[in-house]
Coordinates of N, CA and C and ligand atoms in Angstrom, one line a residue:
M1 N 18.1 -10.4 -1.6 CA 16.9 -9.7 -2.3 C 17.1 -8.2 -2.7
S2 N 17.2 -8.2 -4.1 CA 17.7 -6.9 -4.7 C 16.6 -5.8 -4.7
L3 N 17.2 -4.5 -4.5 CA 16.7 -3.5 -4.5 C 17.0 -2.1 -5.3
N4 N 16.4 -1.8 -6.1 CA 16.8 -0.7 -7.3 C 16.8 0.4 -6.6
L5 N 18.1 1.4 -6.0 CA 18.1 2.5 -5.3 C 18.2 3.7 -6.5
D6 N 18.2 3.5 -7.5 CA 18.3 4.4 -8.3 C 16.8 5.2 -8.3
E7 N 15.7 4.4 -7.8 CA 14.7 4.9 -7.9 C 14.3 5.6 -6.8
V8 N 13.5 6.9 -6.7 CA 13.1 7.7 -5.1 C 12.1 6.6 -4.6
I9 N 12.3 6.6 -3.3 CA 11.4 6.0 -2.3 C 10.0 6.8 -2.1
P10 N 8.9 6.4 -2.6 CA 8.0 7.5 -2.3 C 7.6 7.8 -1.0
L11 N 6.8 9.1 -0.8 CA 6.2 9.5 0.5 C 5.1 8.3 0.9
G12 N 5.0 8.3 2.0 CA 4.0 7.3 2.3 C 2.5 7.8 2.6
R13 N 1.5 7.0 2.7 CA 0.4 7.4 3.0 C 0.1 7.4 4.4
C14 N -1.1 8.3 4.8 CA -1.4 8.3 6.3 C -2.5 7.1 6.8
L15 N -2.7 7.4 7.9 CA -3.9 6.1 8.4 C -5.2 6.8 8.0
D16 N -5.5 7.6 7.7 CA -7.0 8.0 7.2 C -7.0 7.5 5.7
E17 N -5.8 7.9 5.0 CA -5.8 7.2 3.4 C -6.3 5.9 3.7
Y18 N -5.3 5.0 4.2 CA -5.6 3.7 4.3 C -7.0 3.3 4.6
I19 N -7.5 3.8 5.7 CA -9.2 3.6 6.3 C -10.0 3.9 5.1
G20 N -9.7 4.9 4.2 CA -10.7 5.3 3.1 C -10.4 4.4 1.8
M21 N -9.1 3.8 1.7 CA -8.6 3.2 0.6 C -9.5 1.9 0.6
F22 N -9.4 1.5 1.9 CA -9.7 -0.2 2.2 C -10.9 -0.1 3.0
S23 N -11.8 1.0 2.8 CA -13.0 0.9 3.9 C -12.8 0.3 4.9
L24 N -11.9 0.6 5.8 CA -11.8 -0.2 7.4 C -12.7 0.3 8.2
T25 N -13.5 -0.9 8.7 CA -14.2 -0.5 9.9 C -13.7 -0.6 11.4
S26 N -14.2 -0.1 12.2 CA -13.9 0.0 13.6 C -13.1 -1.6 13.7
S27 N -14.6 -2.4 13.4 CA -13.9 -4.0 13.5 C -12.5 -4.2 12.6
D28 N -12.7 -3.9 11.7 CA -11.5 -4.4 11.1 C -10.1 -3.8 11.7
L29 N -10.2 -2.7 11.9 CA -8.8 -2.5 12.6 C -8.7 -3.1 13.7
K30 N -8.9 -3.8 14.5 CA -8.9 -4.5 15.8 C -8.2 -6.0 14.9
L31 N -8.3 -6.1 14.1 CA -7.7 -7.5 13.4 C -6.4 -7.6 13.1
A32 N -5.9 -8.6 13.1 CA -4.4 -9.2 13.1 C -4.1 -8.7 11.5
I33 N -3.3 -7.4 11.1 CA -3.4 -7.1 9.7 C -1.8 -7.1 9.5
L34 N -1.6 -7.4 8.2 CA -0.4 -7.6 7.3 C -0.4 -6.4 6.2
D35 N 0.2 -5.5 6.2 CA 0.4 -4.2 5.3 C 1.6 -4.6 4.4
C36 N 1.1 -5.2 3.3 CA 2.2 -5.6 2.3 C 2.8 -4.5 1.3
A37 N 3.9 -4.5 1.0 CA 4.6 -3.0 0.5 C 4.3 -1.8 1.2
G38 N 4.3 -2.0 2.4 CA 4.1 -0.8 3.6 C 4.8 0.2 3.3
G39 N 6.1 0.1 2.9 CA 6.9 1.1 2.4 C 6.8 2.4 3.5
T40 N 6.8 3.7 3.4 CA 7.0 4.5 4.3 C 5.7 5.2 4.9
A41 N 4.6 4.4 4.6 CA 3.1 4.7 5.3 C 2.9 4.8 6.8
N42 N 2.2 5.7 7.3 CA 2.5 5.5 9.1 C 1.3 4.5 9.5
F43 N 0.7 3.8 8.4 CA -0.2 3.0 9.1 C 0.1 2.2 10.1
N44 N 1.2 1.3 10.2 CA 2.1 0.5 11.2 C 2.2 1.4 12.3
A45 N 2.9 2.5 12.4 CA 3.1 3.4 13.3 C 1.8 3.9 14.3
E46 N 1.0 4.3 13.4 CA -0.1 4.9 14.1 C -1.2 3.9 14.7
M47 N -1.3 2.8 14.0 CA -1.9 1.5 14.5 C -1.5 0.8 15.6
T48 N -0.2 1.0 15.7 CA 0.4 0.5 16.9 C 0.2 1.2 18.1
R49 N 0.2 2.8 17.8 CA 0.2 4.0 18.8 C -1.3 3.7 19.3
Q50 N -2.3 3.0 18.3 CA -3.5 3.1 19.3 C -4.1 1.4 19.6
G51 N -3.1 1.0 19.9 CA -2.8 -0.5 20.5 C -3.5 -1.7 19.6
Q52 N -3.2 -1.6 17.9 CA -3.7 -2.5 17.4 C -2.5 -3.5 16.7
K53 N -2.9 -4.2 16.0 CA -1.6 -5.3 15.8 C -1.6 -5.4 14.1
V54 N -0.5 -4.8 13.8 CA 0.0 -4.6 12.2 C 1.4 -4.9 12.1
I55 N 1.9 -5.9 11.2 CA 3.2 -6.0 10.6 C 3.1 -5.5 9.2
S56 N 4.4 -4.8 9.0 CA 4.3 -4.2 7.5 C 5.4 -5.0 7.0
C57 N 5.4 -5.5 5.6 CA 6.8 -6.0 4.7 C 6.7 -5.1 3.5
D58 N 7.9 -5.0 3.2 CA 8.6 -4.3 2.0 C 10.1 -4.7 1.8
P59 N 10.6 -4.9 0.7 CA 12.0 -4.9 0.7 C 12.8 -3.7 1.1
V60 N 12.1 -2.2 1.1 CA 12.9 -1.2 1.7 C 13.4 -1.3 3.1
Y61 N 12.9 -2.2 3.7 CA 13.1 -2.5 5.1 C 14.5 -3.2 5.5
Q62 N 15.0 -3.7 4.4 CA 16.5 -4.0 4.6 C 17.3 -2.8 4.7
L63 N 16.9 -1.7 4.3 CA 17.7 -0.3 4.6 C 17.9 0.3 6.1
T64 N 18.4 1.3 6.4 CA 18.4 2.0 7.3 C 17.2 2.8 7.1
A65 N 16.9 3.7 8.7 CA 16.0 4.6 8.3 C 16.6 5.8 7.7
E66 N 18.0 5.9 8.0 CA 19.0 7.2 7.5 C 18.8 6.9 6.0
Q67 N 18.9 5.6 5.7 CA 19.1 5.2 4.3 C 17.9 5.6 3.2
I68 N 16.9 5.4 4.0 CA 15.4 5.5 3.3 C 15.3 7.0 3.6
R69 N 15.7 7.4 4.4 CA 15.5 9.2 4.2 C 16.3 9.6 3.3
A70 N 17.3 9.2 2.9 CA 18.5 9.9 1.6 C 17.5 9.5 0.4
H71 N 16.6 8.4 0.1 CA 16.1 8.2 -1.0 C 14.8 8.8 -1.1
L72 N 14.2 9.8 0.0 CA 13.0 10.3 -0.4 C 13.1 11.5 -1.7
P73 N 12.0 11.6 -2.1 CA 11.9 13.0 -3.1 C 12.2 14.3 -2.2
E74 N 12.7 15.0 -2.9 CA 12.8 16.6 -2.5 C 11.3 16.8 -2.1
Y75 N 11.3 17.7 -1.0 CA 9.5 18.3 -0.8 C 9.3 19.0 -1.8
H76 N 9.9 20.0 -2.7 CA 9.5 20.8 -3.7 C 9.4 20.1 -4.9
D77 N 10.1 19.0 -5.0 CA 9.6 18.3 -6.3 C 8.5 17.6 -6.4
F78 N 8.4 17.0 -5.1 CA 7.1 16.3 -5.0 C 6.0 17.2 -5.1
I79 N 5.8 18.6 -4.7 CA 4.8 19.6 -5.0 C 4.9 19.8 -6.3
N80 N 6.0 19.8 -6.9 CA 5.7 20.4 -8.4 C 5.1 19.2 -9.4
G81 N 5.9 18.2 -9.1 CA 5.1 17.0 -9.8 C 3.6 17.0 -9.7
F82 N 2.8 17.2 -8.5 CA 1.5 16.9 -8.6 C 1.2 18.3 -9.2
E83 N 1.7 19.4 -9.1 CA 1.3 20.7 -9.7 C 1.0 20.4 -11.1
A84 N 2.0 19.6 -11.5 CA 2.0 19.3 -13.3 C 1.0 18.5 -13.4
S85 N 0.8 17.8 -12.8 CA -0.4 16.7 -13.2 C -2.0 16.7 -12.3
R86 N -1.9 17.9 -11.7 CA -3.0 18.5 -11.1 C -4.5 17.9 -11.7
P87 N -4.6 17.8 -13.0 CA -5.9 17.6 -13.8 C -6.3 16.1 -13.7
N88 N -5.2 15.1 -12.8 CA -5.4 13.7 -12.8 C -6.1 13.4 -11.5
Y89 N -6.2 14.6 -10.6 CA -6.5 14.3 -9.3 C -7.8 15.1 -8.8
L90 N -8.8 14.4 -7.8 CA -9.9 15.0 -7.4 C -9.3 15.9 -5.9
W91 N -9.4 17.2 -5.9 CA -8.5 18.0 -4.9 C -9.9 18.1 -4.0
N92 N -10.5 17.0 -3.5 CA -11.2 17.1 -2.3 C -10.6 16.6 -0.8
I93 N -10.1 15.4 -0.7 CA -9.4 14.7 0.0 C -8.2 15.9 0.5
F94 N -7.6 16.3 -0.2 CA -6.5 17.5 0.1 C -6.8 18.3 -0.9
E95 N -6.6 19.5 -0.4 CA -7.0 20.8 -1.0 C -6.1 21.1 -2.0
S96 N -4.7 21.2 -2.0 CA -3.6 21.5 -3.2 C -2.6 20.6 -2.9
P97 N -1.6 20.6 -3.8 CA -0.6 19.8 -4.0 C 0.5 20.0 -2.4
S98 N 0.6 21.3 -2.2 CA 1.2 21.5 -1.0 C 0.5 21.2 0.4
Q99 N -0.9 21.0 0.4 CA -1.3 20.3 1.7 C -1.1 18.8 1.2
L100 N -1.3 18.2 0.2 CA -0.8 16.9 0.0 C 0.6 16.5 0.6
A101 N 1.7 17.4 0.2 CA 2.9 17.2 0.4 C 2.9 17.1 2.0
E102 N 2.5 18.3 2.6 CA 2.2 18.3 4.1 C 2.0 16.9 4.7
V103 N 0.8 16.5 4.4 CA 0.1 15.1 5.0 C 1.3 14.0 4.9
R104 N 1.7 13.6 3.5 CA 2.6 12.8 3.2 C 3.9 12.8 3.9
W105 N 4.5 14.0 4.1 CA 5.8 14.2 4.7 C 5.5 13.9 6.1
N106 N 4.3 14.4 6.6 CA 4.4 13.9 8.0 C 4.2 12.5 8.2
A107 N 3.2 12.0 7.6 CA 3.2 10.6 7.6 C 4.8 9.8 7.3
T108 N 5.2 10.0 6.6 CA 6.9 9.6 6.4 C 7.8 9.7 7.7
Q109 N 7.7 11.1 8.0 CA 8.2 11.4 9.4 C 7.9 10.4 10.5
K110 N 6.7 10.0 10.6 CA 6.2 9.4 11.7 C 6.6 7.6 11.2
F111 N 6.6 7.3 10.1 CA 6.9 6.1 9.9 C 8.4 5.9 10.1
L112 N 9.3 6.8 10.0 CA 10.8 7.0 10.0 C 11.5 6.8 11.5
K113 N 10.4 7.7 12.4 CA 10.4 7.3 13.9 C 10.6 6.4 14.4
D114 N 9.4 5.7 13.7 CA 8.7 4.5 14.5 C 9.6 3.2 13.8
F115 N 10.2 3.3 12.6 CA 10.9 2.2 12.3 C 11.9 1.4 13.1
P116 N 12.8 2.4 13.7 CA 13.9 1.1 14.6 C 13.2 0.4 15.4
S117 N 12.4 1.1 16.3 CA 11.8 0.4 17.3 C 10.7 -0.9 16.8
G118 N 10.1 -0.5 15.7 CA 9.3 -1.5 14.9 C 10.0 -2.6 14.3
L119 N 11.2 -2.1 14.3 CA 12.1 -2.8 13.5 C 12.5 -4.3 14.7
Q120 N 12.9 -4.1 15.5 CA 13.4 -4.6 16.7 C 12.1 -5.5 17.5
E121 N 10.9 -4.9 17.4 CA 9.9 -5.8 17.5 C 9.3 -6.7 16.6
G122 N 9.7 -6.6 15.3 CA 9.3 -7.7 14.6 C 8.0 -7.0 13.7
R123 N 7.7 -5.6 13.9 CA 6.4 -4.9 13.3 C 7.0 -4.5 11.8
Y124 N 8.2 -4.6 11.5 CA 8.5 -4.3 10.1 C 9.6 -5.1 9.5
V125 N 9.1 -6.1 8.4 CA 9.9 -7.3 8.2 C 10.0 -7.2 6.5
T126 N 11.5 -7.4 6.3 CA 11.9 -7.1 5.2 C 11.5 -8.2 4.1
A127 N 10.7 -8.3 3.1 CA 10.1 -9.4 2.5 C 9.7 -8.8 1.0
S128 N 9.9 -9.7 0.3 CA 9.5 -9.3 -1.5 C 8.3 -10.1 -1.9
L129 N 7.3 -9.6 -2.3 CA 6.3 -10.4 -2.8 C 6.7 -11.1 -4.5
P130 N 6.6 -12.0 -4.8 CA 5.3 -13.0 -4.2 C 5.5 -13.9 -3.3
V131 N 6.7 -13.9 -2.2 CA 7.2 -14.6 -1.3 C 7.2 -14.2 -0.1
L132 N 6.1 -14.5 0.7 CA 6.0 -14.3 2.1 C 6.7 -14.8 3.2
P133 N 7.4 -14.2 4.3 CA 7.9 -15.4 5.6 C 7.3 -15.5 6.3
F134 N 5.7 -15.8 6.3 CA 4.9 -15.9 7.2 C 3.8 -17.3 7.0
E135 N 3.6 -17.6 8.3 CA 2.8 -18.7 8.4 C 1.5 -18.7 7.8
N136 N 1.2 -20.0 7.4 CA -0.3 -19.8 6.9 C -1.4 -19.5 7.7
G137 N -2.3 -18.8 7.0 CA -3.4 -18.1 7.9 C -2.9 -17.3 9.3
Q138 N -1.9 -16.5 9.2 CA -1.1 -15.8 10.4 C -1.9 -14.5 10.8
F139 N -2.6 -14.3 9.3 CA -3.1 -13.0 9.5 C -4.6 -12.8 9.3
D140 N -5.6 -12.0 9.8 CA -6.8 -12.0 9.4 C -7.0 -11.2 8.1
L141 N -6.4 -10.3 7.9 CA -6.4 -9.2 6.8 C -5.1 -9.0 6.3
A142 N -4.7 -9.0 5.3 CA -3.6 -8.5 4.2 C -4.0 -7.3 3.4
L143 N -3.5 -6.2 3.6 CA -3.6 -4.9 2.8 C -2.5 -4.8 1.5
C144 N -3.0 -4.4 0.5 CA -1.7 -3.9 -0.3 C -2.1 -2.6 -1.3
S145 N -1.4 -1.7 -0.9 CA -2.0 -0.3 -1.3 C -0.8 0.3 -2.5
H146 N -1.2 0.6 -3.7 CA -0.2 1.4 -4.5 C 1.1 0.5 -5.0
F147 N 0.7 -0.8 -4.9 CA 1.8 -1.5 -5.4 C 1.3 -2.5 -6.6
L148 N 0.4 -3.4 -6.5 CA 0.2 -4.5 -7.5 C -0.1 -4.1 -8.8
F149 N -1.1 -3.3 -9.1 CA -1.8 -3.0 -10.5 C -1.2 -2.0 -10.9
P150 N -0.7 -0.9 -10.1 CA -0.2 0.4 -10.6 C 1.0 0.0 -11.4
D151 N 2.0 -1.0 -10.9 CA 3.5 -1.3 -11.1 C 3.5 -1.6 -12.5
T152 N 3.6 -1.0 -13.6 CA 3.7 -1.5 -14.8 C 4.9 -2.3 -15.3
H153 N 6.1 -2.3 -14.2 CA 7.2 -3.4 -14.2 C 6.9 -4.5 -14.0
L154 N 5.9 -4.9 -13.5 CA 5.6 -6.3 -13.0 C 5.3 -6.8 -14.0
S155 N 5.6 -8.3 -14.2 CA 5.1 -9.1 -15.1 C 3.9 -9.6 -15.0
E156 N 3.3 -10.0 -16.4 CA 1.9 -10.1 -16.4 C 1.3 -11.3 -15.0
N157 N 2.4 -12.5 -14.7 CA 1.9 -13.1 -13.9 C 2.1 -12.7 -12.4
F158 N 2.6 -11.6 -12.1 CA 3.0 -11.1 -10.8 C 1.7 -10.9 -9.8
P159 N 0.7 -10.0 -10.1 CA -0.1 -10.2 -9.4 C -1.1 -11.1 -9.1
L160 N -1.1 -12.0 -9.7 CA -2.0 -13.3 -9.3 C -1.2 -14.1 -8.6
A161 N 0.3 -13.8 -8.5 CA 1.2 -15.0 -7.9 C 1.2 -14.0 -6.2
A162 N 1.4 -12.6 -6.3 CA 1.4 -12.1 -5.3 C -0.1 -12.2 -4.5
I163 N -1.1 -12.0 -5.1 CA -2.3 -12.2 -4.2 C -2.7 -13.6 -3.7
T164 N -2.3 -14.6 -4.4 CA -2.4 -15.9 -3.9 C -1.4 -16.2 -2.6
E165 N -0.5 -15.4 -2.7 CA 0.7 -15.5 -1.5 C -0.1 -15.0 -0.4
M166 N -0.6 -13.8 -0.8 CA -1.3 -13.2 0.5 C -2.5 -13.6 1.3
C167 N -3.2 -14.4 0.2 CA -4.2 -15.3 0.6 C -3.9 -16.7 1.5
R168 N -2.8 -17.0 1.4 CA -1.8 -18.2 2.2 C -1.8 -17.5 3.5
V169 N -1.0 -16.2 3.6 CA -1.1 -16.0 5.2 C -2.1 -15.1 5.6
A170 N -3.1 -14.7 4.7 CA -4.3 -13.9 5.5 C -5.6 -14.5 4.9
K171 N -6.7 -14.4 5.9 CA -8.1 -15.2 5.7 C -8.8 -14.0 4.5
Q172 N -8.2 -12.8 4.6 CA -9.0 -12.0 3.5 C -7.6 -11.3 3.4
V173 N -8.1 -10.7 1.8 CA -6.7 -9.8 1.1 C -7.7 -8.6 0.7
R174 N -7.1 -7.4 0.4 CA -7.8 -5.9 0.3 C -6.7 -5.5 -0.7
V175 N -7.0 -5.0 -1.9 CA -5.7 -4.2 -3.2 C -6.4 -3.1 -3.4
F176 N -5.6 -2.2 -3.5 CA -6.2 -0.8 -3.8 C -4.9 0.1 -4.6
P177 N -4.9 0.6 -5.5 CA -6.0 0.5 -6.3 C -6.0 -0.3 -7.5
L178 N -6.9 -0.3 -8.5 CA -6.8 -1.3 -9.4 C -6.4 -0.7 -11.1
L179 N -6.1 0.5 -11.0 CA -5.5 1.4 -12.1 C -4.0 1.0 -12.4
Q180 N -3.8 1.3 -13.8 CA -2.6 0.9 -14.2 C -1.7 2.1 -14.2
S181 N -0.7 2.4 -13.4 CA 0.1 3.4 -13.2 C -1.0 4.8 -12.8
F182 N -0.2 5.7 -13.7 CA -1.1 7.1 -13.4 C -2.1 7.3 -14.4
S183 N -2.3 6.3 -15.3 CA -3.2 6.5 -16.7 C -4.5 6.9 -16.1
G184 N -5.1 6.6 -15.0 CA -6.4 6.6 -14.7 C -7.4 5.4 -15.4
V185 N -6.6 4.6 -16.1 CA -7.2 3.4 -16.9 C -7.0 2.1 -15.9
E186 N -8.1 1.3 -16.0 CA -8.0 -0.1 -15.1 C -6.9 -0.7 -15.7
S187 N -6.2 -1.5 -14.6 CA -5.2 -2.5 -15.2 C -5.5 -3.6 -15.9
E188 N -4.8 -3.6 -17.2 CA -5.2 -4.9 -18.2 C -5.0 -6.1 -17.2
H189 N -4.3 -6.2 -16.3 CA -4.0 -7.6 -15.6 C -5.1 -7.8 -14.8
L190 N -6.2 -6.8 -14.5 CA -7.3 -6.8 -13.3 C -8.2 -8.3 -14.0
N191 N -8.8 -8.5 -15.0 CA -10.0 -9.4 -15.4 C -9.3 -10.8 -15.5
P192 N -8.2 -10.7 -15.9 CA -7.4 -12.0 -16.1 C -7.2 -12.8 -14.6
V193 N -6.7 -12.0 -13.8 CA -6.6 -12.2 -12.6 C -7.7 -12.8 -11.5
I194 N -8.8 -11.7 -12.0 CA -10.0 -12.0 -11.4 C -10.3 -13.4 -11.8
A195 N -10.3 -13.8 -13.2 CA -11.0 -14.8 -13.6 C -10.2 -16.0 -12.9
E196 N -8.8 -15.9 -13.1 CA -8.0 -17.3 -12.4 C -8.1 -17.6 -10.9
L197 N -8.6 -16.2 -10.2 CA -8.9 -16.3 -8.6 C -9.8 -17.0 -8.6
K198 N -11.3 -16.8 -9.5 CA -12.4 -17.6 -9.3 C -12.3 -19.0 -9.6
N199 N -11.4 -19.1 -10.9 CA -11.0 -20.8 -11.1 C -10.5 -21.5 -10.2
R200 N -9.7 -21.1 -9.1 CA -9.1 -21.4 -8.0 C -10.0 -21.3 -7.1
S201 N -11.2 -21.1 -7.0 CA -12.3 -20.9 -6.1 C -12.0 -20.2 -4.9
F202 N -11.3 -19.0 -5.1 CA -11.2 -17.8 -4.4 C -12.6 -17.1 -4.2
T203 N -12.8 -16.5 -3.6 CA -14.3 -15.6 -3.3 C -14.0 -14.2 -3.9
V204 N -14.2 -13.4 -5.2 CA -13.4 -12.1 -5.4 C -14.8 -11.3 -5.6
E205 N -14.4 -10.0 -5.1 CA -15.3 -8.7 -5.4 C -14.6 -7.7 -5.6
I206 N -15.2 -6.6 -6.5 CA -14.6 -5.5 -6.5 C -15.5 -4.4 -6.0
Q207 N -15.2 -3.7 -4.8 CA -16.1 -2.9 -3.9 C -15.6 -1.4 -4.2
E208 N -16.5 -0.6 -4.4 CA -16.3 0.9 -4.5 C -15.9 1.4 -3.2
V209 N -15.0 2.2 -3.2 CA -14.9 2.8 -1.7 C -15.0 4.3 -1.9
A210 N -14.9 4.7 -0.5 CA -15.4 6.3 -0.4 C -14.1 7.1 -0.9
Y211 N -12.8 6.4 -0.8 CA -11.3 7.5 -0.9 C -11.2 7.6 -2.6
Q212 N -11.2 8.6 -3.2 CA -10.8 8.9 -4.5 C -9.8 10.0 -4.8
F213 N -8.6 9.7 -4.9 CA -7.6 11.0 -5.1 C -7.4 11.1 -6.7
Q214 N -6.9 9.8 -6.9 CA -6.6 9.8 -8.3 C -8.0 9.8 -9.0
I215 N -8.2 10.2 -10.1 CA -9.8 10.1 -10.9 C -9.6 8.9 -11.3
G216 N -10.9 8.2 -10.8 CA -11.2 6.8 -11.2 C -10.7 5.6 -10.5
G217 N -9.8 6.3 -9.7 CA -9.1 5.1 -8.4 C -10.0 5.1 -7.4
N218 N -11.3 4.5 -7.2 CA -12.1 4.6 -6.1 C -12.4 2.9 -6.1
K219 N -11.6 2.0 -6.4 CA -12.3 0.7 -6.2 C -11.1 -0.3 -5.7
M220 N -11.5 -1.2 -4.7 CA -10.4 -2.0 -4.4 C -11.1 -3.5 -4.7
L221 N -10.3 -4.6 -4.8 CA -10.3 -5.6 -4.8 C -10.2 -6.4 -3.3
R222 N -11.4 -7.6 -3.3 CA -11.4 -7.8 -2.1 C -11.4 -9.6 -2.3
V223 N -10.4 -10.2 -1.4 CA -10.3 -11.7 -2.1 C -10.4 -12.5 -0.7
R224 N -11.1 -13.3 -0.8 CA -11.1 -14.5 0.5 C -11.0 -15.9 -0.1
G225 N -10.1 -16.1 0.8 CA -9.5 -17.8 0.3 C -10.5 -18.6 0.5
R226 N -9.8 -20.1 0.2 CA -10.6 -21.1 0.2 C -10.7 -22.1 1.4
M227 N -10.4 -21.2 2.7 CA -10.5 -21.9 4.1 C -11.8 -22.0 4.4
Ligands
SAM301 C1 4.1 3.2 -4.2 S1 4.8 2.6 -2.5 C2 3.6 2.4 -1.6 C3 3.6 2.2 -0.2 C4 2.5 2.4 0.9 N1 1.8 1.3 0.7 C5 1.8 3.3 0.8 O1 0.5 3.3 0.1 O2 1.9 4.7 0.8 C6 4.9 1.1 -3.4 C7 5.9 0.0 -2.5 O3 6.2 -1.1 -2.9 C8 7.4 -1.6 -2.4 N2 7.6 -2.8 -3.2 C9 8.5 -3.0 -4.5 N3 8.6 -4.2 -4.9 C10 8.0 -5.0 -3.8 C11 7.9 -6.2 -3.7 N4 8.4 -7.4 -4.6 N5 7.1 -7.0 -2.8 C12 6.6 -6.2 -1.7 N6 6.7 -4.7 -1.9 C13 7.3 -4.3 -3.0 C14 8.2 -0.6 -2.8 O4 9.6 -0.6 -1.9 C15 7.5 0.7 -2.3 O5 7.6 0.9 -0.7

């Protein structure tokens, strides 16, 4: 499984961001959940601490915690990056780039602390979409945050293949956001992907969520399989 480590590994999002991005209810949180492209988010660590069932998968999990730590952005570079792009974001969930850095840094530290034991327990699994090493219907819900539509390096066919694969392993899939990169513009792949999923008899809806940090980024895709 190849991994390009010339790129910085982003700081992870926190549990509250996941709850907002995916409109997770208290019933949802009790489900068997797969966090696809989980990266350095603290979702798995925090959910496990609360007694819930989450498995996260990502190609970076082939690295050790120390290797991941070595590829994180510098704290001040992270703040400066958001200072430079301040107008692209709504500053109500986070009041400033420095408060955002504090939240994401703490989330990432929680992930790094949890990672070695989580690996041993099988809660962190090295895997790369669009192929997942899980059984059909193993999960109730698969989540995918900030990977499929924002990543403009992915081929046109990638989001469809990835969502179809997530639907194989989970009864329901939620993807957030639907924007292309940092542009604030909806991904050009979105409508063709929705049309093809419907064509293949999946139930698809776009749902507005309460979480909006990137301006225009307040929609998630919800897909239910054909079971
Ligand atoms: C922007 S991060 C998002 C991390 C986390 N979901 C969050 O919201 O904080 C994108 C993640 O996608 C992962 N990724 C890259 N290629 C992938 C692939 N083919 N399959 C699954 N994850 C991948 C990266 O390693 C990275 O951790």
